[in-house]
Coordinates of C-alpha atoms and ligand atoms in Angstrom, one line a residue:
X459 CA -21.9 99.2 -4.2
X460 CA -24.5 99.6 -6.9
X461 CA -23.9 96.0 -7.9
X462 CA -24.5 94.9 -4.3
X463 CA -27.7 96.9 -4.2
X464 CA -28.9 95.4 -7.4
X465 CA -28.2 92.0 -6.0
X466 CA -30.2 92.8 -2.9
X467 CA -33.2 94.0 -4.9
X468 CA -33.0 90.9 -7.0
X469 CA -32.9 88.8 -3.8
X470 CA -36.0 90.5 -2.5
X471 CA -38.2 90.8 -5.6
X472 CA -37.5 87.5 -7.3
X473 CA -37.9 85.7 -4.0
X474 CA -34.5 84.0 -4.1
X475 CA -34.6 82.9 -0.5
X476 CA -31.8 80.6 -1.0
X477 CA -30.2 79.5 2.2
X478 CA -27.4 77.8 0.2
X479 CA -26.3 81.2 -0.8
X480 CA -26.3 82.7 2.6
X481 CA -23.4 82.8 5.0
X482 CA -23.4 82.3 8.7
X483 CA -25.0 85.3 10.2
X484 CA -22.9 87.5 12.6
X485 CA -25.2 86.6 15.5
X486 CA -27.2 83.4 16.0
X487 CA -30.6 83.2 17.5
X488 CA -32.8 84.8 14.9
X489 CA -33.8 81.5 13.2
X490 CA -33.4 83.1 9.9
X491 CA -31.2 80.4 8.2
X492 CA -32.6 76.9 7.4
X493 CA -29.3 75.3 6.4
X494 CA -25.7 76.0 5.8
X495 CA -22.8 74.2 4.3
X496 CA -20.1 73.2 6.6
X497 CA -16.8 71.4 6.1
X498 CA -16.1 68.2 8.0
X499 CA -13.7 65.3 7.7
X500 CA -15.9 63.9 5.0
X501 CA -16.0 67.1 2.9
X502 CA -18.8 69.6 2.6
X503 CA -22.0 68.7 4.4
X504 CA -25.3 70.4 5.2
X505 CA -26.0 71.7 8.7
X506 CA -29.7 72.1 9.3
X507 CA -31.3 74.6 11.7
X508 CA -34.8 75.6 12.8
X509 CA -35.9 78.6 10.8
X510 CA -38.8 80.9 10.4
X511 CA -39.8 83.9 8.1
X512 CA -39.2 87.4 9.3
X513 CA -42.2 89.2 10.7
X514 CA -44.0 91.4 8.2
X515 CA -47.1 93.7 7.9
X516 CA -49.8 91.0 7.4
X517 CA -52.5 93.5 6.4
X518 CA -51.1 93.3 2.9
X519 CA -52.3 89.7 2.5
X520 CA -55.7 89.5 4.0
X521 CA -59.3 89.4 2.8
X522 CA -61.7 91.6 4.7
X523 CA -65.4 90.9 5.1
X524 CA -68.0 93.1 6.7
X525 CA -71.2 91.9 8.3
X526 CA -73.8 93.1 7.6
X527 CA -72.5 93.6 4.1
X528 CA -74.3 96.9 3.5
X529 CA -73.1 98.6 6.7
X530 CA -70.6 100.9 4.9
X531 CA -71.9 104.4 4.6
X532 CA -72.7 106.2 1.4
X533 CA -75.5 104.2 -0.3
X534 CA -77.7 106.3 -0.1
X535 CA -75.5 109.3 0.7
X536 CA -75.6 110.5 4.3
X537 CA -74.5 113.5 6.3
X538 CA -72.8 113.1 9.7
X539 CA -72.5 115.4 12.6
X540 CA -69.6 115.6 14.9
X541 CA -69.9 113.7 18.2
X542 CA -68.7 116.6 20.3
X543 CA -70.8 119.2 18.4
X544 CA -74.2 118.2 17.1
X545 CA -74.4 121.4 15.1
X546 CA -71.2 120.6 13.1
X547 CA -72.6 118.5 10.3
X548 CA -70.2 118.7 7.4
X549 CA -69.1 115.1 7.2
X550 CA -70.6 113.7 4.1
X551 CA -70.4 110.1 2.9
X552 CA -71.3 109.2 -0.7
X553 CA -70.2 105.8 -2.0
X554 CA -70.6 106.9 -5.6
X555 CA -68.1 109.8 -5.3
X556 CA -64.5 108.7 -4.7
X557 CA -63.6 111.7 -2.6
X558 CA -66.5 111.1 -0.3
X559 CA -66.6 107.3 -0.2
X560 CA -65.3 105.4 2.8
X561 CA -64.8 101.8 1.7
X562 CA -63.2 99.1 3.9
X563 CA -59.8 99.2 2.0
X564 CA -59.1 102.5 3.6
X565 CA -58.5 100.7 6.9
X566 CA -55.4 99.2 5.3
X567 CA -53.9 101.8 3.0
X568 CA -50.7 103.7 3.9
X569 CA -51.4 106.5 6.4
X570 CA -49.1 109.4 7.2
X571 CA -50.8 111.9 5.0
X572 CA -53.3 114.5 6.0
X573 CA -56.3 114.0 6.0
X574 CA -56.4 110.4 7.0
X575 CA -58.4 107.9 5.0
X576 CA -60.9 105.7 6.8
X577 CA -63.8 103.2 6.5
X578 CA -67.0 104.5 8.0
X579 CA -70.3 102.8 8.9
X580 CA -73.8 104.0 8.4
X581 CA -75.2 106.1 11.3
X582 CA -77.1 104.7 14.3
X583 CA -80.4 105.6 12.7
X584 CA -82.2 102.5 14.0
X585 CA -81.5 103.3 17.7
X586 CA -82.3 101.8 20.2
X587 CA -81.7 98.7 18.1
X588 CA -78.0 98.0 18.5
X589 CA -75.6 99.1 15.8
X590 CA -73.6 95.9 15.3
X591 CA -70.8 95.4 12.8
X592 CA -68.4 92.5 12.4
X593 CA -65.2 93.1 10.5
X594 CA -63.4 89.8 9.7
X595 CA -59.8 89.7 8.5
X596 CA -59.0 86.3 6.9
X597 CA -55.5 85.1 5.8
X598 CA -56.4 81.6 4.7
X599 CA -53.1 80.7 6.3
X600 CA -52.0 80.2 9.9
X601 CA -49.9 83.1 11.0
X602 CA -48.1 83.9 14.2
X603 CA -48.6 87.4 15.7
X604 CA -45.4 89.2 16.6
X605 CA -46.6 92.6 17.7
X606 CA -49.6 94.4 19.1
X607 CA -52.8 94.5 17.1
X608 CA -53.6 98.2 16.8
X609 CA -56.9 99.6 15.6
X610 CA -57.1 103.3 15.1
X611 CA -60.6 104.9 15.2
X612 CA -61.2 108.1 13.3
X613 CA -64.1 109.0 15.4
X614 CA -64.6 108.1 19.0
X615 CA -63.6 104.6 20.1
X616 CA -66.5 102.2 20.6
X617 CA -68.1 101.9 24.0
X618 CA -68.3 98.1 23.6
X619 CA -66.2 95.9 21.4
X620 CA -64.8 92.3 21.3
X621 CA -61.7 91.2 19.4
X622 CA -61.9 87.5 18.4
X623 CA -59.6 85.0 16.8
X624 CA -60.0 81.8 14.8
X625 CA -57.5 79.1 14.3
X626 CA -59.6 77.0 11.9
X627 CA -60.3 79.4 9.0
X628 CA -63.4 81.0 10.6
X629 CA -65.3 77.8 11.6
X630 CA -64.9 78.5 15.3
X631 CA -64.1 81.7 17.2
X632 CA -62.6 82.5 20.6
X633 CA -62.5 85.9 22.2
X634 CA -59.1 87.6 22.5
X635 CA -60.1 90.6 24.5
X636 CA -63.2 92.5 25.6
X637 CA -63.3 96.3 25.5
X638 CA -65.9 98.5 27.2
X639 CA -66.4 101.7 29.1
X640 CA -68.0 99.6 31.8
X641 CA -66.9 96.0 31.7
X642 CA -69.3 94.8 34.4
X643 CA -72.3 96.4 32.8
X644 CA -71.4 95.3 29.2
X645 CA -70.0 91.8 29.8
X646 CA -70.3 91.1 33.5
X647 CA -66.6 90.9 33.7
X648 CA -64.3 92.7 36.2
X649 CA -62.2 95.3 34.4
X650 CA -58.5 94.4 34.1
X651 CA -55.5 95.5 32.2
X652 CA -52.7 93.5 30.6
X653 CA -50.6 94.6 33.6
X654 CA -52.7 92.4 35.8
X655 CA -51.6 89.3 34.0
X656 CA -48.8 87.0 35.1
X657 CA -47.0 84.1 33.5
X658 CA -49.6 81.8 35.0
X659 CA -52.6 83.9 33.8
X660 CA -51.2 85.0 30.4
X661 CA -53.9 83.0 28.5
X662 CA -56.8 84.5 30.5
X663 CA -59.2 86.5 28.5
X664 CA -59.8 89.9 30.1
X665 CA -62.1 92.9 29.7
X666 CA -60.3 96.2 29.7
X667 CA -61.6 99.8 30.0
X668 CA -58.3 101.3 28.9
X669 CA -59.4 101.9 25.3
X670 CA -63.0 102.8 25.4
X671 CA -63.3 106.3 26.8
X672 CA -65.4 108.7 24.8
X673 CA -64.6 111.6 22.6
X674 CA -63.2 113.7 25.4
X675 CA -60.1 111.7 24.8
X676 CA -60.0 113.0 21.3
X677 CA -56.3 112.3 20.7
X678 CA -56.4 108.8 22.1
X679 CA -57.7 107.0 19.1
X680 CA -56.2 103.5 19.3
X681 CA -57.5 100.2 20.6
X682 CA -54.8 97.6 21.2
X683 CA -54.4 94.0 21.8
X684 CA -51.1 93.8 23.7
X685 CA -49.0 91.1 22.3
X686 CA -45.6 92.5 23.4
X687 CA -46.7 93.0 27.0
X688 CA -47.6 89.3 27.0
X689 CA -44.3 88.3 25.5
X690 CA -42.6 90.5 28.1
X691 CA -44.0 88.2 30.9
X692 CA -41.4 85.7 29.7
X693 CA -38.9 87.8 27.8
X694 CA -38.5 90.7 30.1
X695 CA -39.8 94.3 29.8
X696 CA -37.6 95.1 26.8
X697 CA -37.9 91.6 25.3
X698 CA -34.2 91.2 25.8
X699 CA -34.5 87.6 26.8
X700 CA -36.3 86.2 23.8
X701 CA -34.6 82.8 24.5
X702 CA -36.8 82.4 27.5
X703 CA -39.9 83.1 25.4
X704 CA -38.9 80.8 22.7
X705 CA -38.2 78.1 25.2
X706 CA -41.7 78.5 26.6
X707 CA -43.3 78.6 23.2
X708 CA -41.5 75.4 22.3
X709 CA -42.7 73.5 25.3
X710 CA -46.2 74.9 25.7
X711 CA -48.6 74.3 22.9
X712 CA -51.4 76.4 24.4
X713 CA -49.0 79.4 24.5
X714 CA -48.0 78.9 20.9
X715 CA -51.6 78.5 19.8
X716 CA -52.6 81.7 21.7
X717 CA -50.5 83.8 19.4
X718 CA -51.5 81.8 16.2
X719 CA -54.5 82.8 14.1
X720 CA -56.0 82.3 10.7
X721 CA -58.6 85.0 11.1
X722 CA -59.4 88.0 13.3
X723 CA -62.8 89.4 13.9
X724 CA -63.6 92.8 15.3
X725 CA -67.1 92.9 16.8
X726 CA -68.3 96.5 17.2
X727 CA -71.2 96.4 19.6
X728 CA -71.9 100.0 20.6
X729 CA -70.4 103.2 19.1
X730 CA -69.0 106.1 21.0
X731 CA -71.7 108.4 22.4
X732 CA -69.5 110.7 24.4
X733 CA -72.1 110.8 27.2
X734 CA -74.3 108.6 29.2
X735 CA -77.4 109.5 27.2
X736 CA -77.9 109.0 23.5
X737 CA -79.2 112.1 21.8
X738 CA -82.2 110.6 19.9
X739 CA -82.9 113.8 18.1
X740 CA -79.5 113.6 16.3
X741 CA -78.5 110.1 15.6
X742 CA -76.2 111.2 12.9
X743 CA -73.6 111.8 15.6
X744 CA -73.2 108.0 16.2
X745 CA -71.2 105.7 13.9
X746 CA -68.0 103.8 13.6
X747 CA -65.0 105.0 11.6
X748 CA -61.6 103.2 11.4
X749 CA -58.6 104.7 9.7
X750 CA -56.0 102.0 10.3
X751 CA -55.5 98.4 11.5
X752 CA -52.1 97.0 12.2
X753 CA -51.4 93.3 12.3
X754 CA -47.7 92.3 12.4
X755 CA -46.8 88.6 12.2
X756 CA -45.2 85.9 10.3
X757 CA -46.3 82.8 8.4
X758 CA -46.4 79.8 10.6
X759 CA -44.0 77.3 8.9
X760 CA -43.4 75.0 11.8
X761 CA -39.7 76.2 11.9
X762 CA -39.1 74.6 8.5
X763 CA -39.0 77.7 6.2
X764 CA -37.4 81.1 6.3
X765 CA -39.6 82.6 3.6
X766 CA -43.2 82.8 2.7
X767 CA -44.7 83.9 -0.6
X768 CA -47.9 85.5 -1.6
X769 CA -49.1 83.9 -4.9
X770 CA -52.5 83.6 -6.4
X771 CA -53.9 85.5 -3.4
X772 CA -52.6 83.0 -1.0
X773 CA -49.7 82.8 1.4
X774 CA -47.6 79.7 1.6
X775 CA -44.3 78.8 3.2
X776 CA -41.3 77.9 1.0
X777 CA -40.6 74.7 2.8
X778 CA -37.1 73.4 3.5
X779 CA -35.9 70.3 5.4
X780 CA -37.7 68.0 2.9
X781 CA -41.1 69.2 4.2
X782 CA -44.1 70.4 2.2
X783 CA -47.6 71.9 2.6
X784 CA -48.8 75.4 3.2
X785 CA -47.4 75.3 6.8
X786 CA -44.6 72.7 6.0
X787 CA -46.8 70.4 8.0
X788 CA -45.8 67.1 6.5
X789 CA -42.9 65.3 4.9
X790 CA -42.5 65.1 1.1
X791 CA -43.6 61.8 -0.3
X792 CA -40.2 60.3 -0.6
X793 CA -39.0 61.6 2.7
X794 CA -41.1 59.7 5.2
X795 CA -38.4 57.7 6.8
X796 CA -39.6 58.9 10.1
X797 CA -42.7 60.7 11.3
X798 CA -42.9 64.4 10.6
X799 CA -42.1 66.8 13.4
X800 CA -42.0 70.5 13.7
X801 CA -38.7 72.1 14.2
X802 CA -37.7 73.2 17.7
X803 CA -36.4 76.5 19.0
X804 CA -34.3 74.4 21.4
X805 CA -31.4 74.2 22.0
X806 CA -31.0 78.0 21.7
X807 CA -29.8 79.6 19.6
X808 CA -29.9 77.4 16.5
X809 CA -32.7 75.1 17.5
X810 CA -33.3 71.7 16.0
X811 CA -34.5 71.3 12.4
X812 CA -36.1 67.8 12.7
X813 CA -35.7 67.3 9.0
X814 CA -37.6 64.6 7.1
X815 CA -35.4 61.8 6.0
X816 CA -35.7 59.6 2.9
X817 CA -38.0 56.6 2.9
X818 CA -35.2 54.1 2.4
X819 CA -31.9 55.0 3.9
X820 CA -30.0 53.1 1.2
X821 CA -27.8 54.4 -1.6
X822 CA -26.8 57.9 -1.2
X823 CA -28.5 60.3 -3.5
X824 CA -26.2 62.9 -4.8
X825 CA -28.2 65.7 -6.4
X826 CA -26.4 67.8 -8.9
X827 CA -26.6 71.0 -7.0
X828 CA -22.9 71.9 -7.0
X829 CA -19.6 70.5 -7.7
X830 CA -19.0 70.0 -4.0
X831 CA -19.3 66.6 -2.6
X832 CA -22.1 65.8 -0.2
X833 CA -20.8 63.7 2.6
X834 CA -23.8 63.3 4.8
X835 CA -24.9 59.8 3.9
X836 CA -28.3 60.0 5.6
X837 CA -29.6 63.2 4.1
X838 CA -30.2 64.3 0.6
X839 CA -28.7 67.6 -0.1
X840 CA -31.5 70.0 -0.7
X841 CA -32.2 71.6 -4.0
X842 CA -31.4 75.2 -4.5
X843 CA -34.5 76.9 -3.2
X844 CA -35.6 79.1 -6.0
X845 CA -39.1 80.5 -6.0
X846 CA -41.0 79.4 -9.1
X847 CA -44.1 81.5 -8.3
X848 CA -44.8 84.1 -11.0
X849 CA -44.8 87.8 -10.2
X850 CA -48.2 89.3 -9.6
X851 CA -49.0 92.6 -11.0
X852 CA -48.8 95.4 -8.4
X853 CA -52.1 97.0 -7.9
X854 CA -51.2 99.3 -5.1
X855 CA -53.8 102.0 -5.7
X856 CA -54.7 104.0 -2.6
X857 CA -58.3 103.7 -3.4
X858 CA -58.1 100.9 -5.9
X859 CA -59.2 103.3 -8.6
X860 CA -56.9 101.8 -11.2
X861 CA -57.2 98.2 -10.1
X862 CA -60.9 98.1 -10.8
X863 CA -61.3 96.1 -7.6
X864 CA -63.2 98.7 -5.7
X865 CA -66.9 98.9 -6.4
X866 CA -68.8 101.9 -5.5
X867 CA -71.6 100.0 -3.9
X868 CA -71.0 99.0 -0.3
X869 CA -72.7 95.7 -1.0
X870 CA -70.0 95.0 -3.5
X871 CA -67.2 95.9 -1.1
X872 CA -68.4 93.7 1.6
X873 CA -65.8 91.0 0.9
X874 CA -62.8 91.5 -1.3
X875 CA -59.1 90.9 -1.4
X876 CA -57.0 93.9 -0.8
X877 CA -54.8 95.2 -3.6
X878 CA -52.4 92.5 -4.5
X879 CA -48.8 93.3 -3.8
X880 CA -46.1 91.9 -6.0
X881 CA -44.7 88.5 -5.3
X882 CA -43.3 89.0 -1.9
X883 CA -40.6 87.2 -0.2
X884 CA -39.7 88.1 3.4
X885 CA -36.7 86.1 4.1
Ligands
LIG852 CA1 -56.4 104.7 6.2

C-alpha cells in the first residue's frame, strides 16, 4: 500500500505522464489516455486516442496586472469606512505593513480561514470621476475553461463591471458578460440571465443584473460567469450527456473558441454604493475589494496531450502523437507525412488521434523503447514520455513574505507572477 502511494506521488511530482505505463481505464470517454499498447496478429502495436489534460485550478499559473498600476490601497495609508455604516471606520490599509496590506496576490491565495485575505483598491476620493480598475489575468498559453469563473468580493459587489476575454495574448479583447444594477442605464442592454440563453443563442453576450445588488445582500458576494450552465444547454442539466457537448465542440469552431482564452480582464467601472446617491461627504465608503477569483480549466493541447507542465513560468503541453509546440499545434519536423490536424472527440468515446506520420513512409523505424516488437509499419512507436523539465522551487507563501516576490509598494505589485508552484503535471 505504502509502495503504491509512493509510486503515485512519484507519478505526480516528477511528471511521469507516461501513457505507455497506463492501462486501459475502467471507463472510456474521459480522453485521458493518448495511446495504449494492444496485441494484434502482428504482435504488440500502438493504439492512439484523442487525449486532453485534466482540468485544474488555473489561478496557480497566471500573471496578474492592474491598471492603473497604483490603484492598490495603502500607499499612502488610508482608512476605510463600512459601506453600510459610515461611522464604522476601522478598516485600515497600509502597504508597508504586512498585516494591513492588501496586494493583488491575495485574490489567489488559499481561502478557508478567518478572516479572509483580499486585494483592495484605493477609495473613490476623486468622485465624481469614475473609479476605474482593470484586472488582467494572463496565462501566456491558450486554456479551455471547464467551470464557472467566480469572483468573490469582500465588500459590496460593483454596480457596473465587464468581464472580457482575449484569445491572442491580450492584443484584442471581446466581452464575455456585462454586469450592472441597471443594464439599460449602464450599457443600454436589456437585462438577461444565462437561463434566457438557448443552444442557438449560447454565444450571445448578455448583461445581467443577478450579481450587482448592493450591500443589502451582504452574504451574496460572488459574481459568476456561468460556464456550466452554458455546457448544460448541450449536455443536460447535470452534464450527464457530455458526449453531446463534445460532439458540438468538435464540429463548431465558434463554440470551441468561446470557451478558450489566453487572458481574462475584469473591468471594474463603478463600486458598490448601497444606495442611489453617493455620499460625497464620506467617500471612504466606496472602493473595490476582491478576496478570491476562481478559474478552472485545462491547457489547450488540440487533443494531442494528456498532461501540461509549468516550467520557467510558462505552461506547455507535453505533446504526444508526434506533435510539438506549446499547444501541440504542429507536427514534429520528421513527421510531416501529412498535414497537421487537431485530434477529434469523435467518434465517442475514444475520439480520433489524427497523429502526425513520418515524412517518408519507408523503412520501419524501430525505436528501442522496449523489447516488444512494434508491428505497425506506418507509425513510429513513441518514445517514453518522461518529463525533462526541472523542478521549480516551491514558493507558496501566503503573502509571498519568504519568496521576496511581494513588494510593499503598490507600483511594484502592479504586474507579477504569482508564487511559483512546483513542476506540476496534471495528467
Ligand atoms: Ca484571498
